[in-house]
Coordinates of C-alpha atoms in Angstrom, one line a residue:
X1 CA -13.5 10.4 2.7
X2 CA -11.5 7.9 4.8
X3 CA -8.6 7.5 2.5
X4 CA -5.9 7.5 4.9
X5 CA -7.4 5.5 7.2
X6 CA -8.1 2.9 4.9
X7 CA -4.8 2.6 3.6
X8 CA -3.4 2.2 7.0
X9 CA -5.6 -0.1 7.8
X10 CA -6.8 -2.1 4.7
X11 CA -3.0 -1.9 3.4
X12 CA -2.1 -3.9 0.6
X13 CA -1.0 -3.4 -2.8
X14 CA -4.7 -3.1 -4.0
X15 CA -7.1 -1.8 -1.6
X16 CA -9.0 -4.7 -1.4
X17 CA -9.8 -6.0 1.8
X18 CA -7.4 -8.1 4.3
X19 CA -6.9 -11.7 4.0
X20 CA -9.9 -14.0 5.4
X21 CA -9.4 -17.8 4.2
X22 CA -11.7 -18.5 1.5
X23 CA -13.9 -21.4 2.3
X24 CA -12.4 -22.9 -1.2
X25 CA -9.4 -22.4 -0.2
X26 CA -9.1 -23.4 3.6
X27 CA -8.1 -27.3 2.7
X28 CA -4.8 -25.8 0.3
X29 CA -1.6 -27.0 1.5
X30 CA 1.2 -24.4 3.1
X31 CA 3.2 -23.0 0.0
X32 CA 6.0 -24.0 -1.1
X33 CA 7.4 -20.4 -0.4
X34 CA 9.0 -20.5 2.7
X35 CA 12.2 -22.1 1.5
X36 CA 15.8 -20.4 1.5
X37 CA 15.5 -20.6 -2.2
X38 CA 15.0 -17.1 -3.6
X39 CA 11.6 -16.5 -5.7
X40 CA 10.3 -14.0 -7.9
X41 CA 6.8 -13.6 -8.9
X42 CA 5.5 -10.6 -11.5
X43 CA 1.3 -10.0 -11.1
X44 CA -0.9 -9.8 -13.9
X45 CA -2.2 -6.5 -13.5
X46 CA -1.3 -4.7 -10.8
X47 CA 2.5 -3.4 -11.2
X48 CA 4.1 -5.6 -8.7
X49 CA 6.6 -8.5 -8.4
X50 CA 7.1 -10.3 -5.3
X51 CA 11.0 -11.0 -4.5
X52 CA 10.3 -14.0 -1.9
X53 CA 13.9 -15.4 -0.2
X54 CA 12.9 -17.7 3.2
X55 CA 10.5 -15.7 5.5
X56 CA 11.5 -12.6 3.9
X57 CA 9.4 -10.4 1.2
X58 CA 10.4 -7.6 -1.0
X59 CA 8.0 -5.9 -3.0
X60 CA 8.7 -3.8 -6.4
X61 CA 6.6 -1.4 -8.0
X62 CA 7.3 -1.9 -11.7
X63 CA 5.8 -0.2 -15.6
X64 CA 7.5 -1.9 -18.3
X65 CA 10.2 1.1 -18.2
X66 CA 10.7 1.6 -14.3
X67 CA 11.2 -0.7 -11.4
X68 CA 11.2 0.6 -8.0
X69 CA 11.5 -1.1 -4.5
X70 CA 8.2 -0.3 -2.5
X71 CA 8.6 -2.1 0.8
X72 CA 9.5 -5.6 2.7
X73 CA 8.1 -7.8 5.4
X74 CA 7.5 -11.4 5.7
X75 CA 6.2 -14.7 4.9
X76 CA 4.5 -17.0 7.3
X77 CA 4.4 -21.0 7.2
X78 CA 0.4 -20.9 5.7
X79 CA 1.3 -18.0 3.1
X80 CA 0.4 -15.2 5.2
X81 CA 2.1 -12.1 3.8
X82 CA 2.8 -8.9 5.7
X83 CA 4.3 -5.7 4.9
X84 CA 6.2 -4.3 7.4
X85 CA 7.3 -1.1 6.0
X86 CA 7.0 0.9 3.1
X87 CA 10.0 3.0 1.6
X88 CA 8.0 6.3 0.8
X89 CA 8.9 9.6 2.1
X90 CA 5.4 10.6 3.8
X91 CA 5.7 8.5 7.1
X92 CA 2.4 7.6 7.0
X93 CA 2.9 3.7 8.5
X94 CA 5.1 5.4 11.4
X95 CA 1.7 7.6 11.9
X96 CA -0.4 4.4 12.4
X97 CA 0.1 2.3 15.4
X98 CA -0.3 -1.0 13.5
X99 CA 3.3 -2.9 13.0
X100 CA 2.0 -5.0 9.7
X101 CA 0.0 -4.7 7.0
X102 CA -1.6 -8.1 6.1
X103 CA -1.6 -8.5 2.1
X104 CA -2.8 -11.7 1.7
X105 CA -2.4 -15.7 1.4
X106 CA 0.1 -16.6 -1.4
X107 CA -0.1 -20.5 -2.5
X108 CA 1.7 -21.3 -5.8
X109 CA 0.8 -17.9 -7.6
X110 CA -1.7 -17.7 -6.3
X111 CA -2.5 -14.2 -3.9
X112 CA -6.0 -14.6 -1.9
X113 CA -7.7 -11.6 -0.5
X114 CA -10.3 -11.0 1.8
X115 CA -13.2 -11.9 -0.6
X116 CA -11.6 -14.8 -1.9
X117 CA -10.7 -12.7 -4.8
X118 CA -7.6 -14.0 -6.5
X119 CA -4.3 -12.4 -7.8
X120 CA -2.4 -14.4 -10.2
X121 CA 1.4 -14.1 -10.6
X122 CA 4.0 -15.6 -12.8
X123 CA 7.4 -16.8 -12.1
X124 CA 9.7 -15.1 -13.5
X125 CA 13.7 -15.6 -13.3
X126 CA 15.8 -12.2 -12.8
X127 CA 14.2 -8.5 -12.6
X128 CA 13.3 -7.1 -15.9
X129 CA 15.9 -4.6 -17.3
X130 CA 14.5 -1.6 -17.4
X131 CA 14.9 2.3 -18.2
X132 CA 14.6 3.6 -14.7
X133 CA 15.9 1.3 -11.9
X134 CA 16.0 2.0 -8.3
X135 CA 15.5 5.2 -6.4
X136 CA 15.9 8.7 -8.1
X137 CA 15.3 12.4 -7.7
X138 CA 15.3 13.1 -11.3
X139 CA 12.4 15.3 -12.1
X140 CA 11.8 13.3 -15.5
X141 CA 12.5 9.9 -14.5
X142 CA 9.7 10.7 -11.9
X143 CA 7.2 12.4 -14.3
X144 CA 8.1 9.6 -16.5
X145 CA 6.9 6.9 -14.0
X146 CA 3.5 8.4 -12.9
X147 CA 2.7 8.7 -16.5
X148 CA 3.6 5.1 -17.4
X149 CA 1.6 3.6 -13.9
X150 CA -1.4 5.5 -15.0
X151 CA -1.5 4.9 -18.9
X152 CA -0.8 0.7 -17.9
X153 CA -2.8 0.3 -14.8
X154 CA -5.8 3.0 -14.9
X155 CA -9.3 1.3 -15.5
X156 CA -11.4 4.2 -16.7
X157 CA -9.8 6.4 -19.4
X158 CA -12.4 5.8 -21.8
X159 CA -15.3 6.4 -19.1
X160 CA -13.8 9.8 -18.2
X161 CA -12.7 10.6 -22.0
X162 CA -9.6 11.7 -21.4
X163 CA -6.5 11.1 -23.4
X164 CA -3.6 10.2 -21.7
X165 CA -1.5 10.8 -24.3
X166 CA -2.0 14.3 -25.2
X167 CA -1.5 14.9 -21.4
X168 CA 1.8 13.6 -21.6
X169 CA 2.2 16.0 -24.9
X170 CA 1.0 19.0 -23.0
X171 CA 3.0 18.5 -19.7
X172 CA 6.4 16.7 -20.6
X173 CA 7.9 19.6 -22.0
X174 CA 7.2 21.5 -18.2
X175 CA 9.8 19.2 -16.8
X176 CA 13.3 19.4 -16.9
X177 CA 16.4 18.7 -14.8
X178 CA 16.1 22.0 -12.9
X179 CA 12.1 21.2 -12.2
X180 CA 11.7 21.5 -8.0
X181 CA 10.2 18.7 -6.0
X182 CA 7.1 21.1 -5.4
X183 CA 7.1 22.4 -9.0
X184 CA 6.9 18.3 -10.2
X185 CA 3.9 17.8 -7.2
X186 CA 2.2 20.4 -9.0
X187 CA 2.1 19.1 -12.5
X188 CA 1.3 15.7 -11.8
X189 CA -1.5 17.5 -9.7
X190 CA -2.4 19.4 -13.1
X191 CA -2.7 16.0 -14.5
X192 CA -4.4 13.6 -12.6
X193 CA -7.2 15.8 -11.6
X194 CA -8.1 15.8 -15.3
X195 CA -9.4 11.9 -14.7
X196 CA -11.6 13.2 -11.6
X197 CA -10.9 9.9 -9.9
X198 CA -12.4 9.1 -6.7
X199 CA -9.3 6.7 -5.7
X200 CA -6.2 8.5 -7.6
X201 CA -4.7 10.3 -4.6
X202 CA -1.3 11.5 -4.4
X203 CA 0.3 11.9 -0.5
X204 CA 2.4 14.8 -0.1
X205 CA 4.4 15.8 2.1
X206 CA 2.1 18.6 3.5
X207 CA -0.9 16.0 3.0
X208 CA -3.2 14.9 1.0
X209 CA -3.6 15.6 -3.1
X210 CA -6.9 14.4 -4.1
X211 CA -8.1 14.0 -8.1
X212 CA -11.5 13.9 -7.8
X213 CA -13.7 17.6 -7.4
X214 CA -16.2 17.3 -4.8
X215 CA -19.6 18.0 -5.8
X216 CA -22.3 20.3 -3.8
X217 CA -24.4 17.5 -2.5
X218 CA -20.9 15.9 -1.1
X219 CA -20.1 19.0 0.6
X220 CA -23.6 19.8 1.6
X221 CA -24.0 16.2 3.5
X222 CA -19.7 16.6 4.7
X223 CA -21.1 20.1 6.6
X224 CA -24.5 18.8 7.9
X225 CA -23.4 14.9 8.6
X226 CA -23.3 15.4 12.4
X227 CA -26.5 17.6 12.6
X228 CA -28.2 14.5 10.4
X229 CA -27.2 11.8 12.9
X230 CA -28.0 14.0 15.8
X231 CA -31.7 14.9 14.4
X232 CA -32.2 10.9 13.8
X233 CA -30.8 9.8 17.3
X234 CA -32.9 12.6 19.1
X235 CA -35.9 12.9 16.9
X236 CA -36.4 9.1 15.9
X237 CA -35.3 6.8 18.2
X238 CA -36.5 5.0 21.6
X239 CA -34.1 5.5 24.2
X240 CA -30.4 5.0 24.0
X241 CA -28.8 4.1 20.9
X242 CA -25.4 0.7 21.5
X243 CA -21.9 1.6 19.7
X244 CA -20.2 -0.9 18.3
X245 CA -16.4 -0.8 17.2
X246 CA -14.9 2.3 18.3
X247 CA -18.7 4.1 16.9
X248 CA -18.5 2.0 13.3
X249 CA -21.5 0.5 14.1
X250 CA -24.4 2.2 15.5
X251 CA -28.2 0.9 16.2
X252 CA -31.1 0.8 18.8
X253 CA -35.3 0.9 18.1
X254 CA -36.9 3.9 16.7
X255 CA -40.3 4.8 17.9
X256 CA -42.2 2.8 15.8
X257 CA -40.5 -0.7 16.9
X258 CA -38.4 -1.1 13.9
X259 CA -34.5 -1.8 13.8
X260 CA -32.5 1.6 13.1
X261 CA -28.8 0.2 12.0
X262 CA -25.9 3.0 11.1
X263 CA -22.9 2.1 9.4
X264 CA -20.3 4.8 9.7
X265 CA -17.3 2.8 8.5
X266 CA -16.2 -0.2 7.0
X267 CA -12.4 0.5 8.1
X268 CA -12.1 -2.4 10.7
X269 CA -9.6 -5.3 9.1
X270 CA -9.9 -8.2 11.5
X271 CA -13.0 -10.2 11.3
X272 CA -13.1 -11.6 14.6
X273 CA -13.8 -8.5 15.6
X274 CA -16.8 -7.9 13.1
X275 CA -18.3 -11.1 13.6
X276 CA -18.3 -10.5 17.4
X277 CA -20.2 -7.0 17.7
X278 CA -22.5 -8.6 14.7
X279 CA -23.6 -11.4 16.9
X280 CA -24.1 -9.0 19.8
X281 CA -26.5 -6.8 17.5
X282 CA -28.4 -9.5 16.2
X283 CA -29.0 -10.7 19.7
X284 CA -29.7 -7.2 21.0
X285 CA -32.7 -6.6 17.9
X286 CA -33.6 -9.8 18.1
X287 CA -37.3 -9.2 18.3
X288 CA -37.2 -6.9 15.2
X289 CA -38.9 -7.5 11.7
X290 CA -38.4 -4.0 10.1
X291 CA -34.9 -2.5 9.5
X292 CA -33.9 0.7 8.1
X293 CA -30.0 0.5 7.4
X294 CA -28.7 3.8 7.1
X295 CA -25.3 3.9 4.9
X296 CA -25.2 7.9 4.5
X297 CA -22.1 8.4 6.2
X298 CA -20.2 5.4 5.4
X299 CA -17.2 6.2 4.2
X300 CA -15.0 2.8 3.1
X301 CA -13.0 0.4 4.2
X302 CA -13.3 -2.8 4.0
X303 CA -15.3 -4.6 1.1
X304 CA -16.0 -7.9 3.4
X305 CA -17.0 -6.0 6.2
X306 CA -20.1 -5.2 3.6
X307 CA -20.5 -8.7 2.7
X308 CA -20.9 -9.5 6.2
X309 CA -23.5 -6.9 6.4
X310 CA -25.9 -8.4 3.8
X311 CA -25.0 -11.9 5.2
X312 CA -27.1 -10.9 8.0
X313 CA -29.9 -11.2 6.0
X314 CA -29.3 -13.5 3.3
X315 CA -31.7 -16.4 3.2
X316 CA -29.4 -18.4 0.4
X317 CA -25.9 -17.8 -1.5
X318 CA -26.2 -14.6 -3.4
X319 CA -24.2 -12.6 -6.0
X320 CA -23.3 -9.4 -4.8
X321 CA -20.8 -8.1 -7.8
X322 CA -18.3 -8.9 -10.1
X323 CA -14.3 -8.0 -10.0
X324 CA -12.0 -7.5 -12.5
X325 CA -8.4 -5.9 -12.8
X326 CA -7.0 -4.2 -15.7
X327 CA -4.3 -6.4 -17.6
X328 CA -3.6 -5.1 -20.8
X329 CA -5.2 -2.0 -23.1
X330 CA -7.7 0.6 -22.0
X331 CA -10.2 -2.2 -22.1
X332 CA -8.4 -4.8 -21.7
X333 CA -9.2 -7.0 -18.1
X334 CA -9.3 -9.9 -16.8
X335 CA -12.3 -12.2 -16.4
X336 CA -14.4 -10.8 -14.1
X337 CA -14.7 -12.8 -10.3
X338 CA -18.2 -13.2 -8.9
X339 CA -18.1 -11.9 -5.2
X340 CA -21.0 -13.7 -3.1
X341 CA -22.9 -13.3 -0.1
X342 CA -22.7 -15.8 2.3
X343 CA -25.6 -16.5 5.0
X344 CA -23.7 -15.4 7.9
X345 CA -24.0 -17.9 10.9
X346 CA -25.9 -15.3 13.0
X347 CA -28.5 -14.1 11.2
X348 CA -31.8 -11.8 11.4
X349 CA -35.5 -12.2 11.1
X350 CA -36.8 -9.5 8.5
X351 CA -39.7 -8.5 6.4
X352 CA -38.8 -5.2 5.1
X353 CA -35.0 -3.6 5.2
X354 CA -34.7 0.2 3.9
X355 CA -30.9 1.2 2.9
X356 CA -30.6 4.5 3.2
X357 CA -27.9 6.4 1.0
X358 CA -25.9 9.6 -0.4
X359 CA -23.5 11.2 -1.8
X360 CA -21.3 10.6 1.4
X361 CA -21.9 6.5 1.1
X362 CA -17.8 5.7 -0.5
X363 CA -16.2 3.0 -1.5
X364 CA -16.7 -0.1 0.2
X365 CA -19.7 2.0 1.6
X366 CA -20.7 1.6 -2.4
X367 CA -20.3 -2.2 -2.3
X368 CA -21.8 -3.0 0.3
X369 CA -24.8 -1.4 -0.4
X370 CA -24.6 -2.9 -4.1
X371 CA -24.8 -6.5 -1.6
X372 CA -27.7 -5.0 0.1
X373 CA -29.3 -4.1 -3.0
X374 CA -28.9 -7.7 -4.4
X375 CA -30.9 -9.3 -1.8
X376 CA -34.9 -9.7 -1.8
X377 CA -37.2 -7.6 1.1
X378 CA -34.6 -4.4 0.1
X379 CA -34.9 -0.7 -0.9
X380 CA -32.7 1.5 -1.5
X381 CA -34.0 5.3 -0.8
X382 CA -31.9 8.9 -0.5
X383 CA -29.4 9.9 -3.0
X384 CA -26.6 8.6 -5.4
X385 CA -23.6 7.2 -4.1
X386 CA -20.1 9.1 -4.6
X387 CA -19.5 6.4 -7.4
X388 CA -15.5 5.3 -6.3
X389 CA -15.6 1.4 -6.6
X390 CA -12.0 0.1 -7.5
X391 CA -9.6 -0.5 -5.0
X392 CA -6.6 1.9 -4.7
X393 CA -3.5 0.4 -6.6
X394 CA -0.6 2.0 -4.3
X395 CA 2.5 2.5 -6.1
X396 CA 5.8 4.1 -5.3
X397 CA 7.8 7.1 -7.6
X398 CA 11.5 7.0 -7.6
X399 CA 11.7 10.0 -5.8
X400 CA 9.6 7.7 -2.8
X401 CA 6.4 9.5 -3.7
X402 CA 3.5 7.3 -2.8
X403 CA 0.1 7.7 -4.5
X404 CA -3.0 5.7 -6.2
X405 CA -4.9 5.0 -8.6
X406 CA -8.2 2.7 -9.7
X407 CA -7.2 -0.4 -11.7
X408 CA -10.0 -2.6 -11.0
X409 CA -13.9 -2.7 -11.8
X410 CA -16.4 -3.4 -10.5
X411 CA -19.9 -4.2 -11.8
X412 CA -23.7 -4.7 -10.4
X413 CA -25.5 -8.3 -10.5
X414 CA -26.9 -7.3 -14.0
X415 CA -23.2 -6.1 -15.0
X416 CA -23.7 -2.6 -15.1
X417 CA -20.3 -0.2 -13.9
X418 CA -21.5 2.7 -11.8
X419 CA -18.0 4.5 -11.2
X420 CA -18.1 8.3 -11.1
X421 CA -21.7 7.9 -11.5
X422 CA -22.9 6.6 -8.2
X423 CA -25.3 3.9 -7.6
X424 CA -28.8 5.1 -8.1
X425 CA -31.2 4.7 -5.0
X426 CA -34.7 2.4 -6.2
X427 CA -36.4 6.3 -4.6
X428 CA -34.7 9.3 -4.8
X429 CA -35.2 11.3 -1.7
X430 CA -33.6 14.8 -0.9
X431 CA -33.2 16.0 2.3
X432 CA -32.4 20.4 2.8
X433 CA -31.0 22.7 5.0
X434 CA -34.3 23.8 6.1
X435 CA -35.2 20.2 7.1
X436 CA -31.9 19.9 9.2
X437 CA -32.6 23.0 10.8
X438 CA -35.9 22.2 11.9
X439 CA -34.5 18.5 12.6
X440 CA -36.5 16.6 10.5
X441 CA -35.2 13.9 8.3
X442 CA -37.7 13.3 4.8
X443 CA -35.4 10.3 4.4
X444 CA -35.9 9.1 7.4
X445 CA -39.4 9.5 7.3
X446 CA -40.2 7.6 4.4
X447 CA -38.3 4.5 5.6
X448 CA -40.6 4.5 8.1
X449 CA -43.4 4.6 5.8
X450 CA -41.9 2.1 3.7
X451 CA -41.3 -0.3 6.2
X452 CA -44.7 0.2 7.6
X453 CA -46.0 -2.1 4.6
X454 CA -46.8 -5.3 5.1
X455 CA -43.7 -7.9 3.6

């Protein structure tokens, strides 16, 4: 999976897409942020206050026991926010070559993401008092502190049936003054791959600590993914298949006439971009009815780059999913946002669409084919999806150990939460070694069938 390059490319404080003006919100006036007067705003959900102070933005990771400062950057006139630079210890924004990290539009409390999901903050006065303050190597302080983000801020503990507190029975008496750095990676490792978490990632020094176990069918399609995409560009389609950004999108006929659309990706953050290889492939399939959309290597990103997706072929307004963060207890969240699909202004012609998917489809991968799935004219064939939905809550240790966790949910048109399971496919269609070695595709093959039907 993607997870570093999402995060460097989709930062913010919740992985949930880069900031593209809501059509709700395009006629809001300029916030009255950019004033020398110094601001502080605490989130509902979400661990974070804003320190706001003219064009300048701190931002704390805070628990109810800990506070600690997890990056700055800056303000612009409309409410733009960007982070600049984050204060953790794994260098991972020097490793990008992208300058800012767009969080989103802040009007009034107000903190707008890319789906025209909304975070809501307070105003507060001074920075709570709290237990641990600031930047610390203390073993305990630090154990303390991942503890506390997870049991306030993780979404699923009931769904994985894990209790939190009898971990922190069982490991706080490993940890002690005298407890090395790589001795306190390795019990919070202990712990947090007890939830199995798709999106609960902590990034060491040495790399990247995942909690979730991979599962054969992941690994199976990870080994075979380029053999697959070979056997479908050699053994299914008509002539040369067209690359879209950097390779995220790839399409062309297939023998039989119909539209063949892969989606690598969804880690591309700046919409222009998207909209204008979109309106290149919907000129270039024009003439096509049938299209088999194959999602079995998507990987993330971001979730409007999905939305766009099934905009393509949206005849009306449509709910995709619902949103909600965690805010309180276990099950405690807010109410849930309903994410649409929009038409999008270039648009195609279609009587039957196939989504193909897998165990390898992630993420906003997931999403996006939950739009798909929404609209009429669409089945879904293959395999499960991995089953990670909520965004990735970064937060900061004392120690500057940055790492993630799910906070959010997310929930299907009929309100039904598929994390860890996966979304189910309408057919379930597995594809073996044997197949790939003789380059056939039984996926592949019934898409075609299925698209051979008349609408």
């Amino acid at each position: 999976m993607k997870v570093l390059i999402a995060i460097l490319t989709l930062l913010t404080f919740s992985m949930s897409g880069t900031y593209v003006q809501a059509k709700e919100n395009r006629k809001q006036p300029p916030p009255a942020t950019a004033a020398t007067e110094r601001q502080l705003w605490q989130s509902k959900g979400y661990g974070h206050i804003l320190e706001i102070e003219g064009q300048s933005v701190k931002v704390y990771s805070y628990t109810k026991d800990s506070l600690v400062p997890f990056g700055k950057g800056n303000i612009e006139n409309n409410g733009d926010i960007y982070i600049n630079e984050i204060y953790d210890n794994t260098k991972s924004l020097e490793q990008s070559n992208t300058p800012r990290f767009p969080m989103g539009r802040f009007v009034n409390g107000s903190l707008t993401d890319g789906l025209g999901y909304v975070q809501h903050l307070k105003r507060i006065d001074n920075l709570p008092k709290v237990k641990y303050n600031g930047f610390s190597n203390d073993p305990v302080q630090n154990f303390e502190v991942f503890w506390q983000s997870f049991e306030e801020n993780f979404s699923f503990f009931p769904l994985v049936k894990v209790n939190w507190k009898e971990v922190y029975k069982e490991y706080r008496p490993k940890v002690g003054a005298d407890t090395s750095e790589k001795e306190l990676e390795d019990i919070l490792t202990q712990m947090f791959q007890k939830l199995n978490d798709g999106h609960s990632v902590i990034f060491g020094k040495k790399g990247m600590i995942f909690s979730k176990t991979k599962v054969e069918r992941e690994e199976f399609f990870e080994a075979n993914s380029k053999s697959m995409q070979r056997n479908v560009e050699d053994g299914y389609m008509k002539g040369a298949v067209k690359s879209k950004l950097d390779g995220r999108i790839v399409y062309g006929q297939t023998k039989s006439g119909g539209a063949y659309i892969k989606l690598i990706g969804f880690d591309e953050s700046d919409p222009q971009k998207i909209d204008q290889a979109l309106a290149e492939m919907v000129q270039d399939l024009a003439n096509c009815r049938n299209f088999m959309i194959d999602m079995r290597f998507n990987e993330g990103g971001e979730d409007f780059f999905g939305l766009k997706i099934a905009g393509l072929f949206a005849e009306k307004r449509k709910l995709a999913y619902a949103k909600q963060v965690r805010t309180g207890g276990y099950e405690q969240f807010s109410k849930p946002t309903q994410v649409y699909i929009e038409p999008g202004a270039k648009q195609f012609s279609a009587d039957n669409i196939v989504v193909l998917t897998s165990p390898l489809t992630v993420s906003a991968g997931e999403t996006g084919t939950m739009a798909l799935k929404a609209l009429d004219k669409v089945t879904v064939i293959g395999e499960k999806t991995c089953g990670y939905f909520s965004d990735m809550l970064l937060r900061l240790l004392p120690n500057k150990q940055l790492f993630s966790l799910s906070n959010e949910r997310y929930t299907s048109p009929d309100c039904t939460n598929y994390e860890q399971r996966g979304l189910p496919p309408d057919e379930k269609i597995m594809i073996k070694q044997a197949d790939i070695d003789a380059g056939k595709d039984p996926v592949m093959n019934r898409a075609l069938e299925l698209l051979k039907k008349k609408p």
